[in-house]
Tab-separated table of C-alpha atoms in Angstrom:
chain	number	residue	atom	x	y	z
A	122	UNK	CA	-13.203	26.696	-29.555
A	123	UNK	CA	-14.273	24.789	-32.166
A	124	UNK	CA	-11.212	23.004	-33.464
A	125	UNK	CA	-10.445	22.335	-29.435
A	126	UNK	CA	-13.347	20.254	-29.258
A	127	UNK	CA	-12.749	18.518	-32.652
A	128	UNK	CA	-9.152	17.864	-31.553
A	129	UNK	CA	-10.536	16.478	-28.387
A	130	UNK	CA	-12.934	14.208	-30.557
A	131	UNK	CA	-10.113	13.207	-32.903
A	132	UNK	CA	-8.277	11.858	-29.817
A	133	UNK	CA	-10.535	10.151	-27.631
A	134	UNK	CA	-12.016	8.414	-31.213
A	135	UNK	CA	-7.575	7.723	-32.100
A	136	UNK	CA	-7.191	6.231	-28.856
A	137	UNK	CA	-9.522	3.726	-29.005
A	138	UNK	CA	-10.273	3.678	-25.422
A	139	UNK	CA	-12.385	0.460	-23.953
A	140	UNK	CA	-14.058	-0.045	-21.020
A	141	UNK	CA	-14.630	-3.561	-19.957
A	142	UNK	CA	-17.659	-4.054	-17.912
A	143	UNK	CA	-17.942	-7.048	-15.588
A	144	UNK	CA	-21.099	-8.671	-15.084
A	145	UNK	CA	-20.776	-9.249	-11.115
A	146	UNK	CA	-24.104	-11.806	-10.949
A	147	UNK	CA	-21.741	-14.500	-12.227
A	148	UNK	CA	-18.728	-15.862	-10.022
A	149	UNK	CA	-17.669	-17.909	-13.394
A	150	UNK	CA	-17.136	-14.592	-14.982
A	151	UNK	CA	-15.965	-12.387	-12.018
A	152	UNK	CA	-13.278	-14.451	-12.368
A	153	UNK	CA	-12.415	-15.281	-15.444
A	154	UNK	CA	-12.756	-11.596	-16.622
A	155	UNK	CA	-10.609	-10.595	-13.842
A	156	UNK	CA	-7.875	-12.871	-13.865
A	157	UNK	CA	-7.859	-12.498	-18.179
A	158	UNK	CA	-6.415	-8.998	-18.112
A	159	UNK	CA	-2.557	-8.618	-17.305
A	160	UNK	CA	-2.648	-5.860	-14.875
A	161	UNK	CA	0.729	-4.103	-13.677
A	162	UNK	CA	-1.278	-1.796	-10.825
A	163	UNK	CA	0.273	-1.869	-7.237
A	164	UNK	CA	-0.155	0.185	-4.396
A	165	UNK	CA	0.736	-2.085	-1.699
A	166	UNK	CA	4.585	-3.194	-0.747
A	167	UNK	CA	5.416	-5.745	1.390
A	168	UNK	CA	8.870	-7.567	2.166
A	169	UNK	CA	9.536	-9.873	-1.533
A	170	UNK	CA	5.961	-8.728	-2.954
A	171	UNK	CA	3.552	-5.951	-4.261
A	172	UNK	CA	-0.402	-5.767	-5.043
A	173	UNK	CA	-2.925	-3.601	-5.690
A	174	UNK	CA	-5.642	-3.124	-3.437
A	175	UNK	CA	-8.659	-1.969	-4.963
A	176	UNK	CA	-10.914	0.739	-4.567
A	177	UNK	CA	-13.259	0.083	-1.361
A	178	UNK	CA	-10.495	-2.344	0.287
A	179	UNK	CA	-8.677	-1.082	3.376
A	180	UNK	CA	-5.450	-2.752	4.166
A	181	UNK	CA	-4.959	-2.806	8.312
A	182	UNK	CA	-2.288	-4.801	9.199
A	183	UNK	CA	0.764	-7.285	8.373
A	184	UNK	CA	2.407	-9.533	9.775
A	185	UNK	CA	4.936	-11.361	7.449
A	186	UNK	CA	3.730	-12.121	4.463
A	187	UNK	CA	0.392	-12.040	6.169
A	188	UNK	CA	-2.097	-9.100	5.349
A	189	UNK	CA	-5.249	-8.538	6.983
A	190	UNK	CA	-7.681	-6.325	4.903
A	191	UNK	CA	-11.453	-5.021	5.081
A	192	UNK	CA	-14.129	-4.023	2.966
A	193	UNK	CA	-17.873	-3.177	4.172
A	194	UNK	CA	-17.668	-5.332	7.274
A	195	UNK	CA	-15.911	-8.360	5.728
A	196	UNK	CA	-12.234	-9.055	6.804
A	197	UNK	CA	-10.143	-10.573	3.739
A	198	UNK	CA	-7.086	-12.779	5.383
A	199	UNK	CA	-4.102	-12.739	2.853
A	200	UNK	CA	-1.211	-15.328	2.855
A	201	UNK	CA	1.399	-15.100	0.621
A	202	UNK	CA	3.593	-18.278	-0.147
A	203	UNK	CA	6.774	-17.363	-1.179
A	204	UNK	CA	8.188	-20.917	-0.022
A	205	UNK	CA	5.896	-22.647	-3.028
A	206	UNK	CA	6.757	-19.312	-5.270
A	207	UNK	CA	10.352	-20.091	-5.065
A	208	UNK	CA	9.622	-23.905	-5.405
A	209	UNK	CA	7.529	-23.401	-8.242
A	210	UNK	CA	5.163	-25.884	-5.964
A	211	UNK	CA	1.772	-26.437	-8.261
A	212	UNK	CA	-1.624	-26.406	-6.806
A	213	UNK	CA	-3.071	-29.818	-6.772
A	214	UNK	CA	-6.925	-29.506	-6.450
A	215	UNK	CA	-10.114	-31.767	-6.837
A	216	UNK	CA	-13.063	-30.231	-7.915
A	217	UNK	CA	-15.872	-30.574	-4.777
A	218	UNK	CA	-19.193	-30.805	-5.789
A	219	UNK	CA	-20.669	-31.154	-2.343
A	220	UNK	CA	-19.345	-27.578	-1.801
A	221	UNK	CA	-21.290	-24.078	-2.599
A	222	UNK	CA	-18.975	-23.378	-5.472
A	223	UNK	CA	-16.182	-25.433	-6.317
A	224	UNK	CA	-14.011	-24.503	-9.430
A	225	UNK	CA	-10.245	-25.134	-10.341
A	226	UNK	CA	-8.624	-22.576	-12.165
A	227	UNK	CA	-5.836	-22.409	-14.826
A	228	UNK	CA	-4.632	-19.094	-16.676
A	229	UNK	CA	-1.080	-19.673	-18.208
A	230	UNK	CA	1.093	-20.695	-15.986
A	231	UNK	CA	-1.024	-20.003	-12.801
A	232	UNK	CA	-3.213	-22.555	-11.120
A	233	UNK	CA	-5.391	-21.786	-8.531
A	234	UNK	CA	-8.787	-22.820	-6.953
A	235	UNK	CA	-11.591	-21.137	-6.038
A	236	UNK	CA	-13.965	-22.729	-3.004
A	237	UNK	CA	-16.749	-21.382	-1.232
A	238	UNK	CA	-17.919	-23.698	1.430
A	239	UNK	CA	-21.501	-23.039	3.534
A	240	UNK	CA	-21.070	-22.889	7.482
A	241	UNK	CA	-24.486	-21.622	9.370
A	242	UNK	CA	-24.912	-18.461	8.133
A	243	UNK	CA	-22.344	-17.179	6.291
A	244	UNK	CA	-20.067	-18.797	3.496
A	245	UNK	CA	-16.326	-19.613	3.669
A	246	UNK	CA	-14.493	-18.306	0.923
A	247	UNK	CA	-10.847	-19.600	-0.305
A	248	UNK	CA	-9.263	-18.615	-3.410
A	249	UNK	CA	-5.692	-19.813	-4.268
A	250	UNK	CA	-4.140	-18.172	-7.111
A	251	UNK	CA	-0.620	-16.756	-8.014
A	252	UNK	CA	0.654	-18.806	-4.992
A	253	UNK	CA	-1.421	-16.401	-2.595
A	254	UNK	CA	-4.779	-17.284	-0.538
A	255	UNK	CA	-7.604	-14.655	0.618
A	256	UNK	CA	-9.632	-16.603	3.195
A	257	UNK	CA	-13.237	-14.679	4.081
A	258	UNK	CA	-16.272	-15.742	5.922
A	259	UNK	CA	-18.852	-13.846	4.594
A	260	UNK	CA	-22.641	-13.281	4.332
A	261	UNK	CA	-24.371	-14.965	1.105
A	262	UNK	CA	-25.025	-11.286	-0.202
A	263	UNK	CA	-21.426	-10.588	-0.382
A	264	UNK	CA	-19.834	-13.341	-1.715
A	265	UNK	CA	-19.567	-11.997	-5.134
A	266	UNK	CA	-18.076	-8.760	-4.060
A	267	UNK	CA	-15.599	-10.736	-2.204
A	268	UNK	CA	-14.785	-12.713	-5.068
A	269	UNK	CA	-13.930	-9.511	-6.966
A	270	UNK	CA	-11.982	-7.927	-5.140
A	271	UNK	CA	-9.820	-11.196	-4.079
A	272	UNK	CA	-9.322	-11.631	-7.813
A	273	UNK	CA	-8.664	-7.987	-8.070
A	274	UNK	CA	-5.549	-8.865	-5.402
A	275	UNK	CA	-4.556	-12.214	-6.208
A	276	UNK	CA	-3.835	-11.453	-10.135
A	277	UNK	CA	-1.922	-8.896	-9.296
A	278	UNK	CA	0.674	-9.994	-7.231
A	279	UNK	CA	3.906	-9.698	-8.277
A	280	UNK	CA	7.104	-11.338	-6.217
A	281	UNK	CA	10.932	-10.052	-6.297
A	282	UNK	CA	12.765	-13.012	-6.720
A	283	UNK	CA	15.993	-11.860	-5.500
A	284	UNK	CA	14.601	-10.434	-2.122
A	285	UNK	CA	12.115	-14.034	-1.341
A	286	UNK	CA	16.035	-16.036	-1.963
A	287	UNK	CA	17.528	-13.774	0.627
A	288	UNK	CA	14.824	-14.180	2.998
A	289	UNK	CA	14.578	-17.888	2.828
A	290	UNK	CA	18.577	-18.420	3.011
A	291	UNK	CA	19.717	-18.922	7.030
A	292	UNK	CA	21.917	-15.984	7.384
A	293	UNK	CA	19.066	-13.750	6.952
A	294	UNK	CA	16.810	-15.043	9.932
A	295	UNK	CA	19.776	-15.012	12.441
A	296	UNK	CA	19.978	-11.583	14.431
A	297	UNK	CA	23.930	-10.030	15.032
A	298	UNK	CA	23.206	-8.543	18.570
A	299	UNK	CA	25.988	-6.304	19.666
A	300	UNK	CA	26.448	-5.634	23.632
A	301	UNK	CA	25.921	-1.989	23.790
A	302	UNK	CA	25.913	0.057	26.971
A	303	UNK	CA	24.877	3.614	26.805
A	304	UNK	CA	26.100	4.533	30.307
A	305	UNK	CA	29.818	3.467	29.666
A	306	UNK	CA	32.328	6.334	29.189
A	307	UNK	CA	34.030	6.936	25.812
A	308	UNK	CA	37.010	7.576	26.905
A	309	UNK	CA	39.419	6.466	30.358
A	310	UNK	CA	39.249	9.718	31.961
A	311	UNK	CA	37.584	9.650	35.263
A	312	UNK	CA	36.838	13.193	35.700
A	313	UNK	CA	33.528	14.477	35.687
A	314	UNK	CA	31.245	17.342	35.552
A	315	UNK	CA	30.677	17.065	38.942
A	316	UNK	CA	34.130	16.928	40.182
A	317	UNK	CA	35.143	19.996	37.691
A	318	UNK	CA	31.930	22.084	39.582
A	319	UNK	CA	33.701	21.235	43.453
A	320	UNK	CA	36.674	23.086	42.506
């Protein structure tokens, strides 16, 4: 029993395992914490894309490359833009100060913004990152929530390039409709059931 637990001490101190805590009280570091790490998680497939919705986030519907999700009574509106993916379209942004939060954002290749805009009651939240957006309207108690868990999303988004190309090439949209007519006879022969039973 002994050398069990010794082994198992010997690993976990081997292994060097880290956990990264994230102080949530600052949007500043929400997201540069988040969007640091190079994450390879998915659990979510749509048509030219994956992403990993995180723990707490309930994904409810598509439509395109438009996903609706939820999280305690705030909906999160994604929209993927696989147009400015395949483009390679940058983000061109200008810093608001007028705004709640206003911030531009820049990790390696990916530019994004981050803007969080007072209306009444509740705040407007729109974060552009990794050629994605996550609109949310929000109450002020949530917004930093929100801003993890859209960071959470937006880094890890990854795009099949081969599958966007196909779906953005003109052949792909057009339907091939076939006249099919499930009442027609296979074959020439006019006799029937029916006229087999009068004899």
């Amino acid at each position: 029993m002994k050398k069990i637990i010794l082994l198992g001490l010997i690993t976990l101190i081997l292994t060097g395992c880290t956990i990264v805590r994230i102080d949530t009280t600052s949007i500043d570091n929400i997201v540069s914490v988040v969007l640091s790490k190079e994450n390879t998680l998915y659990n979510r497939v749509g048509r030219g894309y994956k992403y990993y919705v995180p723990r707490g986030v309930t994904y409810i519907d598509s439509s395109g490359t438009n996903d609706k999700l939820y999280s305690n009574g705030v909906y999160y509106y994604l929209y993927l833009d696989e147009i400015s993916y395949y483009y390679q379209k940058s983000v061109n942004y200008k810093v608001d100060n007028s705004k709640y939060y206003s911030k531009k954002i820049k990790n390696g290749d990916n530019i994004g913004y981050l803007e969080i805009t007072k209306q009444k009651d509740l705040y407007l939240i729109e974060f552009v990152y990794n050629y994605a957006r996550i609109e949310a309207l929000v109450p002020k108690q949530d917004i930093n929530d929100t801003v993890l868990n859209s960071s959470y999303i937006l880094s890890t988004i990854k795009y099949n390039s081969n599958i966007i190309k196909l779906s953005l090439e003109d052949d792909f949209l057009k339907n091939k409709e076939e006249k099919y007519n499930v009442f027609s006879s296979k074959n020439d022969n006019n006799d029937s059931f029916l006229r087999y039973e009068e004899k």
